């Protein structure tokens, strides 16, 4: 999944790769009305670009992932 590919990039300290992947999912998050997750994704993208604090990147990405996983659970319940 896209979330897994971001996690793999972050684990490899590939901040540029993670930034590109996060950038790619932002429109999808916004389309689905997940504005909070999109905001966290924006923070992840910015932090990756700045390359200042990788631990903060991981924390923000964990928030994005958590929001997405909760949305997946809700979607499965409705199907």
N, CA, C and O atoms as CSV, one atom per row, in Angstrom:
chain,resi,resn,atom,element,x,y,z
A,1,UNK,N,N,0.839,-1.190,0.000
A,1,UNK,CA,C,0.000,0.000,0.000
A,1,UNK,C,C,0.877,1.243,0.000
A,1,UNK,O,O,2.085,1.173,0.228
A,2,UNK,N,N,0.256,2.361,-0.255
A,2,UNK,CA,C,1.005,3.615,-0.243
A,2,UNK,C,C,1.530,3.930,1.154
A,2,UNK,O,O,2.638,4.443,1.308
A,3,UNK,N,N,0.729,3.620,2.168
A,3,UNK,CA,C,1.175,3.870,3.540
A,3,UNK,C,C,2.397,3.022,3.873
A,3,UNK,O,O,3.330,3.492,4.523
A,4,UNK,N,N,2.385,1.782,3.427
A,4,UNK,CA,C,3.535,0.902,3.675
A,4,UNK,C,C,4.780,1.424,2.965
A,4,UNK,O,O,5.877,1.387,3.523
A,5,UNK,N,N,4.615,1.909,1.740
A,5,UNK,CA,C,5.782,2.397,1.004
A,5,UNK,C,C,6.367,3.637,1.673
A,5,UNK,O,O,7.579,3.849,1.634
A,6,UNK,N,N,5.517,4.455,2.284
A,6,UNK,CA,C,6.016,5.620,3.033
A,6,UNK,C,C,6.772,5.140,4.264
A,6,UNK,O,O,7.857,5.638,4.565
A,7,UNK,N,N,6.199,4.170,4.976
A,7,UNK,CA,C,6.853,3.628,6.179
A,7,UNK,C,C,8.209,3.022,5.834
A,7,UNK,O,O,9.175,3.201,6.576
A,8,UNK,N,N,8.287,2.309,4.716
A,8,UNK,CA,C,9.557,1.702,4.285
A,8,UNK,C,C,10.576,2.800,3.972
A,8,UNK,O,O,11.740,2.699,4.359
A,9,UNK,N,N,10.137,3.840,3.277
A,9,UNK,CA,C,11.043,4.941,2.943
A,9,UNK,C,C,11.560,5.620,4.213
A,9,UNK,O,O,12.745,5.934,4.314
A,10,UNK,N,N,10.674,5.842,5.172
A,10,UNK,CA,C,11.096,6.470,6.422
A,10,UNK,C,C,12.055,5.573,7.195
A,10,UNK,O,O,13.029,6.057,7.771
A,11,UNK,N,N,11.786,4.271,7.211
A,11,UNK,CA,C,12.667,3.334,7.909
A,11,UNK,C,C,14.062,3.324,7.296
A,11,UNK,O,O,15.056,3.103,7.987
A,12,UNK,N,N,14.121,3.566,5.989
A,12,UNK,CA,C,15.412,3.606,5.288
A,12,UNK,C,C,16.028,5.005,5.320
A,12,UNK,O,O,17.070,5.250,4.712
A,13,UNK,N,N,15.366,5.924,6.042
A,13,UNK,CA,C,15.807,7.316,6.121
A,13,UNK,C,C,15.824,7.992,4.749
A,13,UNK,O,O,16.624,8.894,4.499
A,14,UNK,N,N,14.936,7.546,3.870
A,14,UNK,CA,C,14.787,8.127,2.538
A,14,UNK,C,C,13.709,9.208,2.612
A,14,UNK,O,O,12.562,9.000,2.216
A,15,UNK,N,N,14.111,10.361,3.128
A,15,UNK,CA,C,13.144,11.434,3.341
A,15,UNK,C,C,12.588,11.983,2.030
A,15,UNK,O,O,11.421,12.370,1.962
A,16,UNK,N,N,13.415,12.016,0.995
A,16,UNK,CA,C,12.929,12.513,-0.288
A,16,UNK,C,C,11.884,11.557,-0.873
A,16,UNK,O,O,10.859,11.994,-1.396
A,17,UNK,N,N,12.150,10.262,-0.782
A,17,UNK,CA,C,11.182,9.275,-1.263
A,17,UNK,C,C,9.897,9.326,-0.465
A,17,UNK,O,O,8.807,9.241,-1.032
A,18,UNK,N,N,10.014,9.464,0.848
A,18,UNK,CA,C,8.824,9.571,1.697
A,18,UNK,C,C,8.039,10.835,1.339
A,18,UNK,O,O,6.811,10.804,1.254
A,19,UNK,N,N,8.750,11.940,1.132
A,19,UNK,CA,C,8.089,13.208,0.766
A,19,UNK,C,C,7.292,13.061,-0.519
A,19,UNK,O,O,6.153,13.522,-0.597
A,20,UNK,N,N,7.877,12.424,-1.529
A,20,UNK,CA,C,7.176,12.240,-2.808
A,20,UNK,C,C,5.927,11.382,-2.628
A,20,UNK,O,O,4.879,11.679,-3.202
A,21,UNK,N,N,6.037,10.321,-1.835
A,21,UNK,CA,C,4.897,9.425,-1.633
A,21,UNK,C,C,3.787,10.103,-0.832
A,21,UNK,O,O,2.605,9.934,-1.132
A,22,UNK,N,N,4.172,10.869,0.185
A,22,UNK,CA,C,3.174,11.599,0.977
A,22,UNK,C,C,2.485,12.641,0.101
A,22,UNK,O,O,1.269,12.821,0.173
A,23,UNK,N,N,3.266,13.319,-0.718
A,23,UNK,CA,C,2.693,14.316,-1.632
A,23,UNK,C,C,1.628,13.671,-2.524
A,23,UNK,O,O,0.597,14.279,-2.811
A,24,UNK,N,N,1.884,12.447,-2.953
A,24,UNK,CA,C,0.963,11.746,-3.856
A,24,UNK,C,C,-0.348,11.355,-3.185
A,24,UNK,O,O,-1.372,11.258,-3.860
A,25,UNK,N,N,-0.342,11.128,-1.869
A,25,UNK,CA,C,-1.591,10.710,-1.219
A,25,UNK,C,C,-2.417,11.878,-0.704
A,25,UNK,O,O,-3.592,11.699,-0.382
A,26,UNK,N,N,-1.837,13.067,-0.616
A,26,UNK,CA,C,-2.589,14.212,-0.082
A,26,UNK,C,C,-3.890,14.481,-0.834
A,26,UNK,O,O,-4.915,14.694,-0.187
A,27,UNK,N,N,-3.901,14.484,-2.165
A,27,UNK,CA,C,-5.168,14.738,-2.864
A,27,UNK,C,C,-6.237,13.680,-2.547
A,27,UNK,O,O,-7.424,13.994,-2.461
A,28,UNK,N,N,-5.808,12.446,-2.377
A,28,UNK,CA,C,-6.760,11.380,-2.052
A,28,UNK,C,C,-7.364,11.603,-0.671
A,28,UNK,O,O,-8.564,11.411,-0.475
A,29,UNK,N,N,-6.542,12.004,0.277
A,29,UNK,CA,C,-7.036,12.275,1.621
A,29,UNK,C,C,-8.042,13.423,1.601
A,29,UNK,O,O,-9.089,13.360,2.246
A,30,UNK,N,N,-7.710,14.460,0.857
A,30,UNK,CA,C,-8.619,15.610,0.760
A,30,UNK,C,C,-9.921,15.224,0.068
A,30,UNK,O,O,-10.997,15.649,0.489
A,31,UNK,N,N,-9.832,14.428,-0.983
A,31,UNK,CA,C,-11.021,13.991,-1.721
A,31,UNK,C,C,-11.962,13.208,-0.819
A,31,UNK,O,O,-13.182,13.323,-0.934
A,32,UNK,N,N,-11.392,12.408,0.084
A,32,UNK,CA,C,-12.204,11.592,0.984
A,32,UNK,C,C,-12.679,12.383,2.202
A,32,UNK,O,O,-13.347,11.830,3.076
A,33,UNK,N,N,-12.345,13.660,2.264
A,33,UNK,CA,C,-12.784,14.494,3.374
A,33,UNK,C,C,-11.952,14.324,4.634
A,33,UNK,O,O,-12.364,14.737,5.718
A,34,UNK,N,N,-10.798,13.725,4.494
A,34,UNK,CA,C,-9.921,13.478,5.646
A,34,UNK,C,C,-8.962,14.661,5.812
A,34,UNK,O,O,-7.751,14.537,5.625
A,35,UNK,N,N,-9.541,15.803,6.168
A,35,UNK,CA,C,-8.756,17.035,6.219
A,35,UNK,C,C,-7.696,17.006,7.321
A,35,UNK,O,O,-6.613,17.565,7.147
A,36,UNK,N,N,-7.990,16.369,8.438
A,36,UNK,CA,C,-6.998,16.280,9.516
A,36,UNK,C,C,-5.805,15.456,9.053
A,36,UNK,O,O,-4.657,15.863,9.237
A,37,UNK,N,N,-6.072,14.300,8.454
A,37,UNK,CA,C,-4.990,13.459,7.942
A,37,UNK,C,C,-4.211,14.192,6.853
A,37,UNK,O,O,-2.988,14.079,6.782
A,38,UNK,N,N,-4.914,14.939,6.009
A,38,UNK,CA,C,-4.242,15.706,4.954
A,38,UNK,C,C,-3.335,16.769,5.562
A,38,UNK,O,O,-2.247,17.027,5.048
A,39,UNK,N,N,-3.775,17.382,6.650
A,39,UNK,CA,C,-2.946,18.374,7.339
A,39,UNK,C,C,-1.701,17.742,7.927
A,39,UNK,O,O,-0.611,18.307,7.835
A,40,UNK,N,N,-1.858,16.554,8.542
A,40,UNK,CA,C,-0.691,15.844,9.062
A,40,UNK,C,C,0.244,15.466,7.917
A,40,UNK,O,O,1.464,15.550,8.056
A,41,UNK,N,N,-0.327,15.050,6.788
A,41,UNK,CA,C,0.487,14.684,5.619
A,41,UNK,C,C,1.274,15.895,5.120
A,41,UNK,O,O,2.437,15.775,4.734
A,42,UNK,N,N,0.631,17.052,5.134
A,42,UNK,CA,C,1.314,18.290,4.744
A,42,UNK,C,C,2.509,18.541,5.662
A,42,UNK,O,O,3.578,18.936,5.198
A,43,UNK,N,N,2.327,18.312,6.962
A,43,UNK,CA,C,3.433,18.475,7.922
A,43,UNK,C,C,4.557,17.491,7.636
A,43,UNK,O,O,5.733,17.852,7.683
A,44,UNK,N,N,4.191,16.238,7.337
A,44,UNK,CA,C,5.199,15.218,7.019
A,44,UNK,C,C,5.986,15.650,5.791
A,44,UNK,O,O,7.214,15.571,5.769
A,45,UNK,N,N,5.276,16.102,4.781
A,45,UNK,CA,C,5.939,16.531,3.542
A,45,UNK,C,C,6.920,17.672,3.820
A,45,UNK,O,O,8.056,17.654,3.346
A,46,UNK,N,N,6.472,18.654,4.585
A,46,UNK,CA,C,7.318,19.805,4.900
A,46,UNK,C,C,8.540,19.382,5.719
A,46,UNK,O,O,9.659,19.811,5.438
A,47,UNK,N,N,8.321,18.543,6.729
A,47,UNK,CA,C,9.438,18.082,7.563
A,47,UNK,C,C,10.452,17.268,6.755
A,47,UNK,O,O,11.659,17.380,6.972
A,48,UNK,N,N,9.959,16.456,5.828
A,48,UNK,CA,C,10.869,15.690,4.957
A,48,UNK,C,C,11.695,16.631,4.099
A,48,UNK,O,O,12.887,16.410,3.886
A,49,UNK,N,N,11.054,17.680,3.610
A,49,UNK,CA,C,11.742,18.649,2.766
A,49,UNK,C,C,12.831,19.380,3.553
A,49,UNK,O,O,13.927,19.616,3.044
A,50,UNK,N,N,12.514,19.735,4.804
A,50,UNK,CA,C,13.466,20.473,5.638
A,50,UNK,C,C,14.595,19.592,6.162
A,50,UNK,O,O,15.677,20.088,6.476
A,51,UNK,N,N,14.348,18.287,6.255
A,51,UNK,CA,C,15.344,17.311,6.710
A,51,UNK,C,C,15.969,17.699,8.056
A,51,UNK,O,O,17.171,17.532,8.262
A,52,UNK,N,N,15.138,18.220,8.968
A,52,UNK,CA,C,15.652,18.677,10.256
A,52,UNK,C,C,15.529,17.621,11.350
A,52,UNK,O,O,16.513,17.320,12.025
A,53,UNK,N,N,14.350,17.062,11.533
A,53,UNK,CA,C,14.111,16.178,12.670
A,53,UNK,C,C,13.353,14.926,12.235
A,53,UNK,O,O,12.122,14.915,12.240
A,54,UNK,N,N,14.083,13.868,11.858
A,54,UNK,CA,C,13.427,12.640,11.387
A,54,UNK,C,C,12.455,12.031,12.396
A,54,UNK,O,O,11.474,11.404,11.996
A,55,UNK,N,N,12.706,12.203,13.694
A,55,UNK,CA,C,11.783,11.629,14.681
A,55,UNK,C,C,10.425,12.319,14.610
A,55,UNK,O,O,9.391,11.678,14.797
A,56,UNK,N,N,10.423,13.607,14.342
A,56,UNK,CA,C,9.166,14.340,14.200
A,56,UNK,C,C,8.412,13.868,12.958
A,56,UNK,O,O,7.183,13.800,12.967
A,57,UNK,N,N,9.137,13.546,11.901
A,57,UNK,CA,C,8.525,13.019,10.684
A,57,UNK,C,C,7.787,11.725,11.014
A,57,UNK,O,O,6.636,11.537,10.619
A,58,UNK,N,N,8.454,10.842,11.737
A,58,UNK,CA,C,7.847,9.572,12.121
A,58,UNK,C,C,6.597,9.760,12.966
A,58,UNK,O,O,5.603,9.058,12.777
A,59,UNK,N,N,6.644,10.706,13.897
A,59,UNK,CA,C,5.484,10.979,14.750
A,59,UNK,C,C,4.300,11.478,13.933
A,59,UNK,O,O,3.175,11.018,14.127
A,60,UNK,N,N,4.542,12.402,13.034
A,60,UNK,CA,C,3.456,12.950,12.205
A,60,UNK,C,C,2.915,11.883,11.253
A,60,UNK,O,O,1.709,11.801,11.023
A,61,UNK,N,N,3.821,11.064,10.700
A,61,UNK,CA,C,3.353,10.006,9.805
A,61,UNK,C,C,2.507,8.999,10.566
A,61,UNK,O,O,1.535,8.475,10.021
A,62,UNK,N,N,2.858,8.720,11.815
A,62,UNK,CA,C,2.056,7.800,12.629
A,62,UNK,C,C,0.628,8.327,12.778
A,62,UNK,O,O,-0.321,7.544,12.823
A,63,UNK,N,N,0.476,9.635,12.855
A,63,UNK,CA,C,-0.862,10.232,12.944
A,63,UNK,C,C,-1.632,10.047,11.635
A,63,UNK,O,O,-2.819,9.723,11.645
A,64,UNK,N,N,-0.948,10.256,10.515
A,64,UNK,CA,C,-1.581,10.040,9.207
A,64,UNK,C,C,-2.030,8.588,9.090
A,64,UNK,O,O,-3.170,8.304,8.722
A,65,UNK,N,N,-1.128,7.687,9.405
A,65,UNK,CA,C,-1.418,6.256,9.289
A,65,UNK,C,C,-2.579,5.849,10.194
A,65,UNK,O,O,-3.460,5.094,9.786
A,66,UNK,N,N,-2.570,6.349,11.408
A,66,UNK,CA,C,-3.639,6.039,12.356
A,66,UNK,C,C,-4.994,6.513,11.839
A,66,UNK,O,O,-5.985,5.787,11.924
A,67,UNK,N,N,-5.036,7.717,11.309
A,67,UNK,CA,C,-6.288,8.259,10.762
A,67,UNK,C,C,-6.767,7.417,9.579
A,67,UNK,O,O,-7.959,7.135,9.453
A,68,UNK,N,N,-5.843,7.021,8.723
A,68,UNK,CA,C,-6.211,6.203,7.562
A,68,UNK,C,C,-6.711,4.827,8.006
A,68,UNK,O,O,-7.706,4.326,7.481
A,69,UNK,N,N,-6.033,4.229,8.954
A,69,UNK,CA,C,-6.460,2.911,9.423
A,69,UNK,C,C,-7.849,2.973,10.054
A,69,UNK,O,O,-8.653,2.056,9.885
A,70,UNK,N,N,-8.130,4.057,10.782
A,70,UNK,CA,C,-9.465,4.225,11.363
A,70,UNK,C,C,-10.507,4.369,10.253
A,70,UNK,O,O,-11.605,3.823,10.359
A,71,UNK,N,N,-10.172,5.089,9.205
A,71,UNK,CA,C,-11.096,5.251,8.076
A,71,UNK,C,C,-11.338,3.903,7.393
A,71,UNK,O,O,-12.460,3.616,6.974
A,72,UNK,N,N,-10.297,3.076,7.279
A,72,UNK,CA,C,-10.460,1.750,6.677
A,72,UNK,C,C,-11.427,0.904,7.503
A,72,UNK,O,O,-12.273,0.205,6.944
A,73,UNK,N,N,-11.305,0.964,8.827
A,73,UNK,CA,C,-12.188,0.221,9.708
A,73,UNK,C,C,-13.643,0.676,9.510
A,73,UNK,O,O,-14.550,-0.146,9.378
A,74,UNK,N,N,-13.839,1.960,9.492
A,74,UNK,CA,C,-15.185,2.520,9.312
A,74,UNK,C,C,-15.766,2.119,7.960
A,74,UNK,O,O,-16.948,1.790,7.859
A,75,UNK,N,N,-14.942,2.149,6.939
A,75,UNK,CA,C,-15.403,1.782,5.606
A,75,UNK,C,C,-15.804,0.308,5.555
A,75,UNK,O,O,-16.837,-0.039,4.983
A,76,UNK,N,N,-14.992,-0.547,6.147
A,76,UNK,CA,C,-15.320,-1.981,6.164
A,76,UNK,C,C,-16.639,-2.244,6.893
A,76,UNK,O,O,-17.398,-3.131,6.501
A,77,UNK,N,N,-16.913,-1.486,7.942
A,77,UNK,CA,C,-18.146,-1.654,8.689
A,77,UNK,C,C,-19.367,-1.280,7.839
A,77,UNK,O,O,-20.446,-1.849,8.006
A,78,UNK,N,N,-19.190,-0.336,6.945
A,78,UNK,CA,C,-20.302,0.099,6.103
A,78,UNK,C,C,-20.517,-0.792,4.899
A,78,UNK,O,O,-21.586,-0.773,4.289
A,79,UNK,N,N,-19.499,-1.579,4.552
A,79,UNK,CA,C,-19.625,-2.459,3.381
A,79,UNK,C,C,-20.257,-3.717,3.779
A,79,UNK,O,O,-20.457,-4.599,2.944
